Coordinates of N, CA and C in Angstrom, one line a residue:
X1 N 86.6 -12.4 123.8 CA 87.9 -12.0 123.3 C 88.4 -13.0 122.3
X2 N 88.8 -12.7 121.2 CA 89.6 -13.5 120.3 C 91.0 -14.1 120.3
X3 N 91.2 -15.5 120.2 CA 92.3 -15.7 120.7 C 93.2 -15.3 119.6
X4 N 94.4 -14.8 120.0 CA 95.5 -15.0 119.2 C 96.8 -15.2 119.4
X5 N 97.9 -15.4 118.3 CA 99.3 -15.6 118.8 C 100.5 -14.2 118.8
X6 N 101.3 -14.0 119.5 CA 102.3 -13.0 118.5 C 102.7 -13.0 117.8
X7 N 102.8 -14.3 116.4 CA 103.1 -14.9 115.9 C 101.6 -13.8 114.9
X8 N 100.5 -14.4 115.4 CA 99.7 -13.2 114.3 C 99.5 -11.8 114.6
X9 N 100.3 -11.2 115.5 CA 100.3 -10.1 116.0 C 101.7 -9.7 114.9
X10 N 102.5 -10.3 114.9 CA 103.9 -9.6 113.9 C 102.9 -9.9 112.7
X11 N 102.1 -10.8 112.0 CA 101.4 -10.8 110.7 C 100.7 -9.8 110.3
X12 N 99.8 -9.2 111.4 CA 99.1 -8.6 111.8 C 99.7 -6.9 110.9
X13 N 100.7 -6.7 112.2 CA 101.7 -5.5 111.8 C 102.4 -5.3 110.4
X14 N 102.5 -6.3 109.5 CA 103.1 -6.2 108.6 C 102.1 -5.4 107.3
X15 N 100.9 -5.3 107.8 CA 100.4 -4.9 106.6 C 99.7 -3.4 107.2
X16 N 100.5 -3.0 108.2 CA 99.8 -1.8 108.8 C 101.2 -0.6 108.1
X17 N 100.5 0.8 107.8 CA 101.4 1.5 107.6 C 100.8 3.1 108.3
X18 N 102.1 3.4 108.8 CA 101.8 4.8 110.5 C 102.1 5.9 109.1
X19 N 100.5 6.5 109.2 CA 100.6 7.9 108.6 C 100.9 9.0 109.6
X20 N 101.0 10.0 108.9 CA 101.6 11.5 109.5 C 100.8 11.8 110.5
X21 N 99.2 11.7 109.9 CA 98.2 12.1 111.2 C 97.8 11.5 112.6
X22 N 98.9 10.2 112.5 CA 98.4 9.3 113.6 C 97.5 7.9 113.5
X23 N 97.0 8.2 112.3 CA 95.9 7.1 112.1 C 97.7 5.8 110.9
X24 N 96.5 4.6 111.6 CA 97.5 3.4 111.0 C 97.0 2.5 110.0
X25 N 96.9 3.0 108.7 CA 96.5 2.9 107.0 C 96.9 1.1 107.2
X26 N 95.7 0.5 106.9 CA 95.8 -1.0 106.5 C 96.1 -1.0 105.1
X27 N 96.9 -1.9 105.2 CA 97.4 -2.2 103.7 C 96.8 -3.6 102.9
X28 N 96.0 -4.7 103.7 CA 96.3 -5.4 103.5 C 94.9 -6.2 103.0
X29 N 94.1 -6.9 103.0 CA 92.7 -7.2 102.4 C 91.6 -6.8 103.0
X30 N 90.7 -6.1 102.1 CA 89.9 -5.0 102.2 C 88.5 -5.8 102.1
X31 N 87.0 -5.5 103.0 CA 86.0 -5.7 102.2 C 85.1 -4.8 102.4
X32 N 83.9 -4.5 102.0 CA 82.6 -3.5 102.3 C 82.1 -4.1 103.5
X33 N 81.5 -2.9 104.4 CA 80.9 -3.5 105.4 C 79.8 -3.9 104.8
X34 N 78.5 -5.0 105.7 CA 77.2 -5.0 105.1 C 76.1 -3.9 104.7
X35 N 75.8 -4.0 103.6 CA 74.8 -2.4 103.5 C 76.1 -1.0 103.6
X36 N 76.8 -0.9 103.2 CA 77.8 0.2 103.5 C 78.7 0.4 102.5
X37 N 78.9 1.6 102.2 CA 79.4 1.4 100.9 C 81.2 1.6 101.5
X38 N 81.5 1.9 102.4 CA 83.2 1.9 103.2 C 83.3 0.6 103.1
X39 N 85.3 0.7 103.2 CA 85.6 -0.4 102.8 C 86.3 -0.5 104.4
X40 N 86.8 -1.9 104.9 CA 87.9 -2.0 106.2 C 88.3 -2.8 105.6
X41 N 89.3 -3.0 106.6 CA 89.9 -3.7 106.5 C 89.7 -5.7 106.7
X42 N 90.5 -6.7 106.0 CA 89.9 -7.8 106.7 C 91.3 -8.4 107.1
X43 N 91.1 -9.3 108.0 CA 92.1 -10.2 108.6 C 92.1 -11.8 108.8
X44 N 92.7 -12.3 108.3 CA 92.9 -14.0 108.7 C 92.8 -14.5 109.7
X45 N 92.4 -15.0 110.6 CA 92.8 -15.6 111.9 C 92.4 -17.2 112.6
X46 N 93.2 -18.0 112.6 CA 92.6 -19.3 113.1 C 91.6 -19.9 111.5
X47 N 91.5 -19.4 110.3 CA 90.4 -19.9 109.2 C 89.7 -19.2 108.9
X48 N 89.5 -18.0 109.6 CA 88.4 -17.0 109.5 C 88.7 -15.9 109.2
X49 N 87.4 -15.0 108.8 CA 88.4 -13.4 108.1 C 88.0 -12.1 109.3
X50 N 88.5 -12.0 109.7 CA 88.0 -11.0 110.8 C 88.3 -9.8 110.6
X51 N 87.4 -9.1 110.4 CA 87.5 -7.1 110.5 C 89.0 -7.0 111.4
X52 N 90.0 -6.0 110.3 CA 91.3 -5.8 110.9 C 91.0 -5.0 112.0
X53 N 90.1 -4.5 112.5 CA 89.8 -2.9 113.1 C 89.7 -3.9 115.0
X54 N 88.6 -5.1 114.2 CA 88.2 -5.6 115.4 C 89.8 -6.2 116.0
X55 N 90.6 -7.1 115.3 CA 91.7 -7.4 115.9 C 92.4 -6.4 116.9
X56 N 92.6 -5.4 115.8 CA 93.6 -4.1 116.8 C 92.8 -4.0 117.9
X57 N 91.9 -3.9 118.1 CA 90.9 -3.5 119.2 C 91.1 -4.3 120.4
X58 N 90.7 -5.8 119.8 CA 90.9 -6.2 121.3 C 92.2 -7.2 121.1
X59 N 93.4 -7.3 120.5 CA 94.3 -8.0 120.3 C 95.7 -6.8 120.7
X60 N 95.7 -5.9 120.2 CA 96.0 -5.0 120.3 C 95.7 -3.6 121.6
X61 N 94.7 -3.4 121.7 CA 94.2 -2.2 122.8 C 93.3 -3.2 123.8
X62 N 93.3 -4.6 123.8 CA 92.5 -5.8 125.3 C 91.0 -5.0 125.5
X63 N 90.4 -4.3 124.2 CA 89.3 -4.1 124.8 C 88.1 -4.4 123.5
X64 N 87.4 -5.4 124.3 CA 86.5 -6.3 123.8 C 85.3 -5.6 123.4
X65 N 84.2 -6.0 122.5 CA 83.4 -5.5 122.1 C 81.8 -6.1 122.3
X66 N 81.4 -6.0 123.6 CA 80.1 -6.8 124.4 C 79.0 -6.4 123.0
X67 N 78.2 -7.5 123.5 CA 76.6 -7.3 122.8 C 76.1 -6.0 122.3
X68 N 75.6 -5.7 121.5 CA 74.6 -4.8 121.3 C 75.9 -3.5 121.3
X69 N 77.2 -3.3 121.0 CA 77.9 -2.2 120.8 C 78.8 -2.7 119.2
X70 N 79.5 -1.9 119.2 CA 80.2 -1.3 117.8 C 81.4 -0.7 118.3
X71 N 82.7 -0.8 116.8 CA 83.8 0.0 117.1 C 83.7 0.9 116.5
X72 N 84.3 2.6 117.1 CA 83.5 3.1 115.7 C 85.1 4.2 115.8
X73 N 85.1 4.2 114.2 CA 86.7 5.0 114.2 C 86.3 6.3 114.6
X74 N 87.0 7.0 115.5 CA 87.4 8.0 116.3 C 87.7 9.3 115.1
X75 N 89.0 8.5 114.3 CA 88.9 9.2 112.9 C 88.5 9.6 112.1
X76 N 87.5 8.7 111.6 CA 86.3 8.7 110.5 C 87.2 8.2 109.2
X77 N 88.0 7.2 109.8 CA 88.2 6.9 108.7 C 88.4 5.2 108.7
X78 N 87.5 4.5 107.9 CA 87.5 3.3 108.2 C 88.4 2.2 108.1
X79 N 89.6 2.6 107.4 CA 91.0 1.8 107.5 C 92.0 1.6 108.1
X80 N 91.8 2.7 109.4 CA 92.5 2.8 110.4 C 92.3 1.6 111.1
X81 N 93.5 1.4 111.4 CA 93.6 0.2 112.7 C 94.7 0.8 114.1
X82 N 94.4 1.9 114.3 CA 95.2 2.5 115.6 C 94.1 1.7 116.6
X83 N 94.5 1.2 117.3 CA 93.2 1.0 118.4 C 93.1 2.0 119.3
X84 N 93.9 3.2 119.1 CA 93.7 4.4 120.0 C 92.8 5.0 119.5
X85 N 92.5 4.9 118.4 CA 91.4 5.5 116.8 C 89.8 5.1 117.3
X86 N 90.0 3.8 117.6 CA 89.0 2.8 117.9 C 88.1 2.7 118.7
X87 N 86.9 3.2 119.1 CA 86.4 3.9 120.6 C 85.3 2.3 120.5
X88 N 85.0 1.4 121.9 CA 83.6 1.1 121.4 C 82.4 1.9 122.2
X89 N 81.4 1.7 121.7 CA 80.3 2.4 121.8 C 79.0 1.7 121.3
X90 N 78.1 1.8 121.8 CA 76.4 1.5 121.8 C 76.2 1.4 120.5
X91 N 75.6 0.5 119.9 CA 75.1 0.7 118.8 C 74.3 2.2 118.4
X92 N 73.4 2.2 119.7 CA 73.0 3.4 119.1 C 73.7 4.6 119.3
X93 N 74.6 4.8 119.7 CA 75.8 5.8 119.7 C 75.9 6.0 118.6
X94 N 76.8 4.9 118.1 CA 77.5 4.6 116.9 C 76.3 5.2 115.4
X95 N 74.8 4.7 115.6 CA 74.3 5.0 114.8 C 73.9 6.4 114.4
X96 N 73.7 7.3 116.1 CA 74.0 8.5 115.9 C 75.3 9.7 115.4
X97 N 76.2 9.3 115.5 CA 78.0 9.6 115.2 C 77.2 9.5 113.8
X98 N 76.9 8.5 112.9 CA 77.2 8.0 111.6 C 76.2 8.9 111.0
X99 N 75.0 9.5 111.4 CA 74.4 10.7 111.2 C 74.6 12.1 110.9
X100 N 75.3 11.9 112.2 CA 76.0 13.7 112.6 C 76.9 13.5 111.7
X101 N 78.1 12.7 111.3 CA 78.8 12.8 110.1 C 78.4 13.2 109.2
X102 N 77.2 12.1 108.4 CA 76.6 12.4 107.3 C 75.9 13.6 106.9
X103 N 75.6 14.3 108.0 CA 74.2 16.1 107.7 C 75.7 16.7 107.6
X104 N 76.9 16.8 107.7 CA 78.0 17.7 107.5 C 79.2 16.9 106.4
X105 N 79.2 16.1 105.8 CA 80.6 15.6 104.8 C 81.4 16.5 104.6
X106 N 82.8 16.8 104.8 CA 83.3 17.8 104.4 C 83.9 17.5 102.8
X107 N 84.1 18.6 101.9 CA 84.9 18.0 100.8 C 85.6 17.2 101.3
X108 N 86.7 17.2 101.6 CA 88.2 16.7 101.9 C 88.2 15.3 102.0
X109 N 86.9 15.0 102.5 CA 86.7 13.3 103.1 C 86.2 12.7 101.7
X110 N 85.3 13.4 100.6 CA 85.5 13.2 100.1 C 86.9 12.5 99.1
X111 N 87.1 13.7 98.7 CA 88.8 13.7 97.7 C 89.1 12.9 98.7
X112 N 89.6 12.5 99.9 CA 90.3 11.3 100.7 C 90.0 9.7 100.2
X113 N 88.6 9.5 99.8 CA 88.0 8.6 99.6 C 88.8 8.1 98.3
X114 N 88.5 9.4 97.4 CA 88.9 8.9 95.8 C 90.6 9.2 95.7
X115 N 91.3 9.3 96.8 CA 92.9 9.2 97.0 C 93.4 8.1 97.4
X116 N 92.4 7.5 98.1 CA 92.3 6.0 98.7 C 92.7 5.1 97.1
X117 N 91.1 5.2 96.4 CA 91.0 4.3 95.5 C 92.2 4.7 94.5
X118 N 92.7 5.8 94.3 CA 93.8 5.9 93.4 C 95.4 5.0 93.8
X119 N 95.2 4.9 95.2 CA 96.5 4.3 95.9 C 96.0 2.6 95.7
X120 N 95.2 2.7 95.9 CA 94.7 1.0 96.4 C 94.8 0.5 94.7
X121 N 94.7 1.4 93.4 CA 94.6 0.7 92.0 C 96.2 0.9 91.6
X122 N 96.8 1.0 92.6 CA 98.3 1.6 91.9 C 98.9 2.9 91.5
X123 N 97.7 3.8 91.1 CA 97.9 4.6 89.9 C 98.7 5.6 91.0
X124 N 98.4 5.7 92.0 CA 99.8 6.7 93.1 C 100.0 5.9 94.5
X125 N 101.4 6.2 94.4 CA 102.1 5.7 95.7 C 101.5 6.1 96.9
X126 N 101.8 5.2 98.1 CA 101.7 5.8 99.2 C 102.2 7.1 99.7
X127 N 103.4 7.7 99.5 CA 103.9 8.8 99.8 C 103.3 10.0 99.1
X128 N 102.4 9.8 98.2 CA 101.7 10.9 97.4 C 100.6 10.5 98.1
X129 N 99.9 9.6 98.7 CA 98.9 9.6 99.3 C 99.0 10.4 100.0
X130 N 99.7 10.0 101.6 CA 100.1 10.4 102.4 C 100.1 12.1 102.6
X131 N 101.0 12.5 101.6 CA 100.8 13.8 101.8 C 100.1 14.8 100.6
X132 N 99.3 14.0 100.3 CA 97.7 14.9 99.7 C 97.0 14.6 100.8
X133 N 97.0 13.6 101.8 CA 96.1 13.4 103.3 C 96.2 14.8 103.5
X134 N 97.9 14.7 103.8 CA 98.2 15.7 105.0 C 98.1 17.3 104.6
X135 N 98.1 17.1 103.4 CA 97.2 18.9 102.9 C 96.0 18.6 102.8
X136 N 95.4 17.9 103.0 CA 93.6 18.3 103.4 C 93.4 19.0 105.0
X137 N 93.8 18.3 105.4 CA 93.7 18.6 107.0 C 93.6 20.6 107.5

């Protein structure tokens, strides 16, 4: 488990924002996973930058993520940090999930993706995000 303070738990929170659907939109430094073209979120902690997803998880929801597993968004959307969002699961679970996603993409996840990048460059607010999310659905 990772240690932390409340102290990075209110830091933590400040860059989280609660959308309509439930899921909790990181605001705050972003990188690509390895080999993956999705982006998560990243977090500061003690000198180090730790996946925001993993914090919520076990900082947030006290559940740790053993050897040989993964967290894998419940959402499918990789900037959530609900840790209710957050399931862990077997790597090879996880690698199957990431399959069955992929033989079905829906548009919508698409357009979600490039609604992201239009929020994340400025060019539209969060509240025009937010609810172009909420008419995909």
């Amino acid at each position: 488990m990772i240690k932390f303070t409340e102290e990075d738990v209110g830091r933590f929170k400040k860059y989280v924002e609660v959308l309509p659907n439930g899921c909790h939109f990181w605001t705050g430094a972003r990188s690509r996973g390895r080999g993956n073209k999705k982006w998560y979120g990243s977090f500061r902690l003690d000198g180090t930058t730790i996946r925001a997803h993993r914090f919520s998880c076990e900082a947030l929801g006290g559940r740790e993520c053993p050897p040989e597993h993964d967290r894998d968004h419940t959402c499918k959307f990789s900037l959530c940090v609900n840790e209710a969002h957050i399931e862990v699961v077997t790597k090879v679970e996880n690698q199957r999930r990431k399959k069955e996603r992929a033989s079905h993409v829906r548009p919508e996840f698409v357009e979600a993706n490039r609604l992201w990048g239009e929020y994340h460059s400025g060019r539209i607010t969060l509240d025009q995000l937010c609810r172009t999310l909420e008419s995909l659905r």
